[in-house]
PDB file of C-alpha atoms in Angstrom:
ATOM      1  CA  GLU A   1    -153.405 -97.991  87.449  1.00  0.00           C
ATOM      2  CA  LEU A   2    -156.549 -96.322  86.150  1.00  0.00           C
ATOM      3  CA  ASN A   3    -156.952 -97.466  82.556  1.00  0.00           C
ATOM      4  CA  VAL A   4    -160.420 -95.940  82.201  1.00  0.00           C
ATOM      5  CA  THR A   5    -158.863 -92.492  81.773  1.00  0.00           C
ATOM      6  CA  PHE A   6    -157.189 -93.728  78.581  1.00  0.00           C
ATOM      7  CA  TYR A   7    -160.624 -94.179  76.987  1.00  0.00           C
ATOM      8  CA  ARG A   8    -162.662 -91.399  78.593  1.00  0.00           C
ATOM      9  CA  GLN A   9    -162.509 -88.844  81.388  1.00  0.00           C
ATOM     10  CA  PRO A  10    -164.681 -89.885  84.343  1.00  0.00           C
ATOM     11  CA  ARG A  11    -166.904 -87.265  85.944  1.00  0.00           C
ATOM     12  CA  PRO A  12    -165.264 -85.299  88.789  1.00  0.00           C
ATOM     13  CA  ALA A  13    -167.494 -87.092  91.322  1.00  0.00           C
ATOM     14  CA  VAL A  14    -166.016 -90.445  90.261  1.00  0.00           C
ATOM     15  CA  PHE A  15    -162.448 -89.279  91.035  1.00  0.00           C
ATOM     16  CA  GLU A  16    -163.688 -87.848  94.343  1.00  0.00           C
ATOM     17  CA  GLY A  17    -165.365 -91.157  95.222  1.00  0.00           C
ATOM     18  CA  TRP A  18    -162.187 -93.104  94.503  1.00  0.00           C
ATOM     19  CA  ALA A  19    -160.262 -90.701  96.730  1.00  0.00           C
ATOM     20  CA  ARG A  20    -162.785 -91.035  99.557  1.00  0.00           C
ATOM     21  CA  ARG A  21    -162.660 -94.832  99.496  1.00  0.00           C
ATOM     22  CA  ALA A  22    -158.883 -95.189  99.127  1.00  0.00           C
ATOM     23  CA  PRO A  23    -156.949 -96.148 102.251  1.00  0.00           C
ATOM     24  CA  GLU A  24    -154.374 -93.780 103.655  1.00  0.00           C
ATOM     25  CA  GLY A  25    -151.156 -93.861 101.635  1.00  0.00           C
ATOM     26  CA  PHE A  26    -152.788 -95.451  98.566  1.00  0.00           C
ATOM     27  CA  LEU A  27    -151.854 -93.886  95.216  1.00  0.00           C
ATOM     28  CA  PHE A  28    -153.667 -94.149  91.894  1.00  0.00           C
ATOM     29  CA  ALA A  29    -151.621 -94.072  88.703  1.00  0.00           C
ATOM     30  CA  VAL A  30    -153.626 -92.401  85.951  1.00  0.00           C
ATOM     31  CA  LYS A  31    -153.185 -93.354  82.313  1.00  0.00           C
ATOM     32  CA  ALA A  32    -153.277 -90.297  80.057  1.00  0.00           C
ATOM     33  CA  SER A  33    -155.988 -90.100  77.422  1.00  0.00           C
ATOM     34  CA  ARG A  34    -155.474 -91.792  74.075  1.00  0.00           C
ATOM     35  CA  PHE A  35    -156.682 -88.519  72.577  1.00  0.00           C
ATOM     36  CA  LEU A  36    -153.375 -86.967  73.684  1.00  0.00           C
ATOM     37  CA  THR A  37    -151.125 -89.966  73.027  1.00  0.00           C
ATOM     38  CA  HIS A  38    -152.655 -91.822  70.078  1.00  0.00           C
ATOM     39  CA  ILE A  39    -154.774 -89.273  68.198  1.00  0.00           C
ATOM     40  CA  LYS A  40    -152.942 -85.989  68.744  1.00  0.00           C
ATOM     41  CA  ARG A  41    -149.653 -87.898  69.181  1.00  0.00           C
ATOM     42  CA  LEU A  42    -148.433 -85.350  71.786  1.00  0.00           C
ATOM     43  CA  ARG A  43    -149.220 -82.350  69.527  1.00  0.00           C
ATOM     44  CA  GLU A  44    -150.592 -79.245  71.288  1.00  0.00           C
ATOM     45  CA  PRO A  45    -150.743 -81.004  74.665  1.00  0.00           C
ATOM     46  CA  ARG A  46    -151.720 -78.159  76.987  1.00  0.00           C
ATOM     47  CA  ASP A  47    -155.526 -78.502  76.778  1.00  0.00           C
ATOM     48  CA  SER A  48    -155.411 -82.314  77.017  1.00  0.00           C
ATOM     49  CA  VAL A  49    -153.123 -82.209  80.044  1.00  0.00           C
ATOM     50  CA  ASP A  50    -155.242 -79.543  81.741  1.00  0.00           C
ATOM     51  CA  PHE A  51    -158.420 -81.567  81.127  1.00  0.00           C
ATOM     52  CA  LEU A  52    -156.816 -84.752  82.509  1.00  0.00           C
ATOM     53  CA  LEU A  53    -155.547 -82.952  85.610  1.00  0.00           C
ATOM     54  CA  GLU A  54    -158.904 -81.270  86.152  1.00  0.00           C
ATOM     55  CA  GLY A  55    -160.263 -84.704  87.028  1.00  0.00           C
ATOM     56  CA  ALA A  56    -157.167 -86.465  88.325  1.00  0.00           C
ATOM     57  CA  SER A  57    -156.349 -83.670  90.768  1.00  0.00           C
ATOM     58  CA  ARG A  58    -159.574 -84.550  92.593  1.00  0.00           C
ATOM     59  CA  LEU A  59    -157.764 -87.646  93.822  1.00  0.00           C
ATOM     60  CA  GLY A  60    -155.887 -85.247  96.125  1.00  0.00           C
ATOM     61  CA  SER A  61    -153.218 -87.009  98.180  1.00  0.00           C
ATOM     62  CA  HIS A  62    -154.076 -90.254  96.322  1.00  0.00           C
ATOM     63  CA  LEU A  63    -152.822 -88.977  92.957  1.00  0.00           C
ATOM     64  CA  GLY A  64    -149.777 -90.972  91.889  1.00  0.00           C
ATOM     65  CA  PRO A  65    -147.997 -90.891  88.549  1.00  0.00           C
ATOM     66  CA  ILE A  66    -149.551 -90.075  85.189  1.00  0.00           C
ATOM     67  CA  LEU A  67    -148.653 -92.641  82.507  1.00  0.00           C
ATOM     68  CA  LEU A  68    -148.063 -91.439  78.947  1.00  0.00           C
ATOM     69  CA  GLN A  69    -148.207 -94.623  76.827  1.00  0.00           C
ATOM     70  CA  LEU A  70    -147.501 -94.068  73.149  1.00  0.00           C
ATOM     71  CA  PRO A  71    -148.692 -96.183  70.221  1.00  0.00           C
ATOM     72  CA  PRO A  72    -146.110 -98.626  68.784  1.00  0.00           C
ATOM     73  CA  ASP A  73    -146.058 -96.878  65.406  1.00  0.00           C
ATOM     74  CA  MET A  74    -145.223 -93.449  66.833  1.00  0.00           C
ATOM     75  CA  GLU A  75    -141.619 -92.666  66.102  1.00  0.00           C
ATOM     76  CA  ALA A  76    -139.554 -90.302  68.202  1.00  0.00           C
ATOM     77  CA  ALA A  77    -140.612 -86.673  68.317  1.00  0.00           C
ATOM     78  CA  PRO A  78    -138.497 -85.236  71.155  1.00  0.00           C
ATOM     79  CA  GLU A  79    -139.877 -81.720  70.719  1.00  0.00           C
ATOM     80  CA  ARG A  80    -143.431 -83.016  71.290  1.00  0.00           C
ATOM     81  CA  LEU A  81    -142.296 -84.926  74.376  1.00  0.00           C
ATOM     82  CA  GLU A  82    -140.634 -81.756  75.704  1.00  0.00           C
ATOM     83  CA  GLU A  83    -143.808 -79.714  75.171  1.00  0.00           C
ATOM     84  CA  THR A  84    -145.989 -82.398  76.756  1.00  0.00           C
ATOM     85  CA  LEU A  85    -143.839 -82.819  79.853  1.00  0.00           C
ATOM     86  CA  ALA A  86    -143.631 -79.019  80.246  1.00  0.00           C
ATOM     87  CA  ALA A  87    -147.465 -78.917  80.303  1.00  0.00           C
ATOM     88  CA  PHE A  88    -147.528 -80.854  83.598  1.00  0.00           C
ATOM     89  CA  PRO A  89    -146.986 -79.068  86.917  1.00  0.00           C
ATOM     90  CA  ASP A  90    -143.629 -79.803  88.545  1.00  0.00           C
ATOM     91  CA  ASP A  91    -145.288 -81.651  91.434  1.00  0.00           C
ATOM     92  CA  VAL A  92    -146.968 -84.236  89.180  1.00  0.00           C
ATOM     93  CA  ARG A  93    -144.993 -87.390  88.478  1.00  0.00           C
ATOM     94  CA  VAL A  94    -145.088 -88.453  84.823  1.00  0.00           C
ATOM     95  CA  ALA A  95    -144.048 -91.874  83.512  1.00  0.00           C
ATOM     96  CA  PHE A  96    -143.306 -92.216  79.800  1.00  0.00           C
ATOM     97  CA  GLU A  97    -143.838 -95.493  77.924  1.00  0.00           C
ATOM     98  CA  PRO A  98    -142.653 -95.297  74.332  1.00  0.00           C
ATOM     99  CA  ARG A  99    -143.345 -98.438  72.329  1.00  0.00           C
ATOM    100  CA  ASN A 100    -141.079 -97.632  69.398  1.00  0.00           C
ATOM    101  CA  ARG A 101    -137.326 -98.117  69.712  1.00  0.00           C
ATOM    102  CA  SER A 102    -136.619 -94.782  67.970  1.00  0.00           C
ATOM    103  CA  TRP A 103    -137.327 -93.015  71.276  1.00  0.00           C
ATOM    104  CA  TYR A 104    -134.219 -94.467  72.928  1.00  0.00           C
ATOM    105  CA  THR A 105    -131.854 -91.590  72.200  1.00  0.00           C
ATOM    106  CA  PRO A 106    -129.638 -89.395  74.370  1.00  0.00           C
ATOM    107  CA  GLU A 107    -131.901 -86.421  73.569  1.00  0.00           C
ATOM    108  CA  VAL A 108    -135.011 -88.186  74.866  1.00  0.00           C
ATOM    109  CA  GLN A 109    -133.140 -89.460  77.911  1.00  0.00           C
ATOM    110  CA  ALA A 110    -131.995 -85.906  78.702  1.00  0.00           C
ATOM    111  CA  THR A 111    -135.542 -84.578  78.260  1.00  0.00           C
ATOM    112  CA  LEU A 112    -136.942 -87.163  80.678  1.00  0.00           C
ATOM    113  CA  ARG A 113    -134.227 -86.353  83.235  1.00  0.00           C
ATOM    114  CA  ARG A 114    -134.762 -82.603  82.905  1.00  0.00           C
ATOM    115  CA  HIS A 115    -138.452 -83.054  83.732  1.00  0.00           C
ATOM    116  CA  GLU A 116    -137.882 -85.789  86.383  1.00  0.00           C
ATOM    117  CA  ALA A 117    -140.096 -88.046  84.266  1.00  0.00           C
ATOM    118  CA  ALA A 118    -139.603 -91.806  84.635  1.00  0.00           C
ATOM    119  CA  LEU A 119    -139.027 -94.013  81.649  1.00  0.00           C
ATOM    120  CA  CYS A 120    -141.533 -96.840  82.029  1.00  0.00           C
ATOM    121  CA  TRP A 121    -139.828-100.214  81.957  1.00  0.00           C
ATOM    122  CA  ALA A 122    -142.248-102.482  80.108  1.00  0.00           C
ATOM    123  CA  ASP A 123    -142.022-106.267  79.900  1.00  0.00           C
ATOM    124  CA  ARG A 124    -144.426-107.195  77.112  1.00  0.00           C
ATOM    125  CA  ARG A 125    -144.715-109.159  73.915  1.00  0.00           C
ATOM    126  CA  GLY A 126    -143.854-107.099  70.885  1.00  0.00           C
ATOM    127  CA  PRO A 127    -142.487-103.605  71.596  1.00  0.00           C
ATOM    128  CA  ARG A 128    -140.778-103.601  74.950  1.00  0.00           C
ATOM    129  CA  THR A 129    -138.170-101.673  76.844  1.00  0.00           C
ATOM    130  CA  PRO A 130    -134.775-102.961  75.689  1.00  0.00           C
ATOM    131  CA  THR A 131    -132.945-104.393  78.702  1.00  0.00           C
ATOM    132  CA  ASP A 132    -129.794-102.560  77.637  1.00  0.00           C
ATOM    133  CA  LEU A 133    -131.679 -99.251  77.816  1.00  0.00           C
ATOM    134  CA  GLU A 134    -133.437 -99.422  81.163  1.00  0.00           C
ATOM    135  CA  TRP A 135    -132.750 -95.841  82.043  1.00  0.00           C
ATOM    136  CA  ALA A 136    -133.484 -94.528  85.509  1.00  0.00           C
ATOM    137  CA  THR A 137    -134.398 -90.998  84.405  1.00  0.00           C
ATOM    138  CA  ALA A 138    -136.024 -89.948  87.668  1.00  0.00           C
ATOM    139  CA  ASP A 139    -135.489 -90.725  91.327  1.00  0.00           C
ATOM    140  CA  TRP A 140    -138.570 -92.962  91.182  1.00  0.00           C
ATOM    141  CA  GLY A 141    -139.558 -95.769  88.820  1.00  0.00           C
ATOM    142  CA  TYR A 142    -142.480 -97.249  86.927  1.00  0.00           C
ATOM    143  CA  VAL A 143    -142.488-100.885  85.730  1.00  0.00           C
ATOM    144  CA  ARG A 144    -145.227-102.754  83.825  1.00  0.00           C
ATOM    145  CA  PHE A 145    -145.273-106.569  83.689  1.00  0.00           C
ATOM    146  CA  HIS A 146    -147.268-108.244  80.921  1.00  0.00           C
ATOM    147  CA  THR A 147    -145.468-111.386  79.738  1.00  0.00           C
ATOM    148  CA  GLY A 148    -144.513-113.684  82.570  1.00  0.00           C
ATOM    149  CA  LEU A 149    -143.774-117.258  81.543  1.00  0.00           C
ATOM    150  CA  ALA A 150    -144.983-118.975  84.708  1.00  0.00           C
ATOM    151  CA  SER A 151    -148.307-120.704  85.145  1.00  0.00           C
ATOM    152  CA  PRO A 152    -151.017-119.577  84.852  1.00  0.00           C
ATOM    153  CA  ARG A 153    -150.126-117.742  81.632  1.00  0.00           C
ATOM    154  CA  GLY A 154    -148.823-114.246  82.178  1.00  0.00           C
ATOM    155  CA  CYS A 155    -147.627-114.861  85.745  1.00  0.00           C
ATOM    156  CA  TYR A 156    -144.024-114.468  86.860  1.00  0.00           C
ATOM    157  CA  GLY A 157    -142.036-117.168  88.650  1.00  0.00           C
ATOM    158  CA  GLU A 158    -139.800-116.633  91.688  1.00  0.00           C
ATOM    159  CA  ARG A 159    -136.562-116.599  89.691  1.00  0.00           C
ATOM    160  CA  SER A 160    -137.929-114.079  87.191  1.00  0.00           C
ATOM    161  CA  LEU A 161    -139.201-111.805  89.969  1.00  0.00           C
ATOM    162  CA  ALA A 162    -135.851-112.081  91.780  1.00  0.00           C
ATOM    163  CA  ASN A 163    -134.068-110.959  88.593  1.00  0.00           C
ATOM    164  CA  TRP A 164    -136.452-108.051  88.169  1.00  0.00           C
ATOM    165  CA  LEU A 165    -136.021-107.062  91.801  1.00  0.00           C
ATOM    166  CA  GLU A 166    -132.243-107.022  91.379  1.00  0.00           C
ATOM    167  CA  ARG A 167    -132.490-104.742  88.325  1.00  0.00           C
ATOM    168  CA  ILE A 168    -134.978-102.440  90.055  1.00  0.00           C
ATOM    169  CA  ARG A 169    -132.865-102.153  93.203  1.00  0.00           C
ATOM    170  CA  ALA A 170    -129.800-101.349  91.091  1.00  0.00           C
ATOM    171  CA  ALA A 171    -131.640 -98.516  89.350  1.00  0.00           C
ATOM    172  CA  TRP A 172    -133.467 -97.129  92.405  1.00  0.00           C
ATOM    173  CA  PRO A 173    -131.554 -97.908  95.602  1.00  0.00           C
ATOM    174  CA  ASP A 174    -132.602 -97.217  99.143  1.00  0.00           C
ATOM    175  CA  GLU A 175    -136.248 -96.396  99.784  1.00  0.00           C
ATOM    176  CA  ARG A 176    -137.125 -94.920  96.387  1.00  0.00           C
ATOM    177  CA  ASP A 177    -140.679 -95.176  95.121  1.00  0.00           C
ATOM    178  CA  VAL A 178    -141.095 -97.714  92.330  1.00  0.00           C
ATOM    179  CA  PHE A 179    -144.578 -98.404  90.988  1.00  0.00           C
ATOM    180  CA  LEU A 180    -145.081-101.983  89.735  1.00  0.00           C
ATOM    181  CA  TYR A 181    -148.071-103.171  87.698  1.00  0.00           C
ATOM    182  CA  TRP A 182    -148.942-106.656  86.452  1.00  0.00           C
ATOM    183  CA  ASN A 183    -151.241-107.361  83.475  1.00  0.00           C
ATOM    184  CA  ASN A 184    -152.978-103.998  83.674  1.00  0.00           C
TER     185      ASN A 184
END
């Protein structure tokens, strides 16, 4: 998961270097710019999405999902989500991580499904994905782990991981792609 893209867009040569050094089959998830998610708050997304993809597309076959992580104080704006998801090409996977419970509505769920965008399941302190609303909105998944209770701090124990695995397999059976990330 490339977090650097949240703070600034690397030069094209940086993306190309990552792609050259990545082993076959390796995918980079790319976190969308905070300019789009936290400053513009998904308003007028086209230029921001185009700029992100101008660099990220240089990853070629190593480009995985794009993560849209919203600030915790951003309440639901389904029309902005619709416009943002529509700005991405159909062949780019987009994961959506709202951190405000107001986003968990049937309208938002339908928007994510219509665009084959995955709701990010987030296990974190503070705002987190409610376990009763772990929607599988795409045929692939995206899960972020931040608050394991095992030692050392932040790690996940075997029982916790087994429970997560059961939930993930129930949502995405068979050989579906599910991207899992621990502590950034």
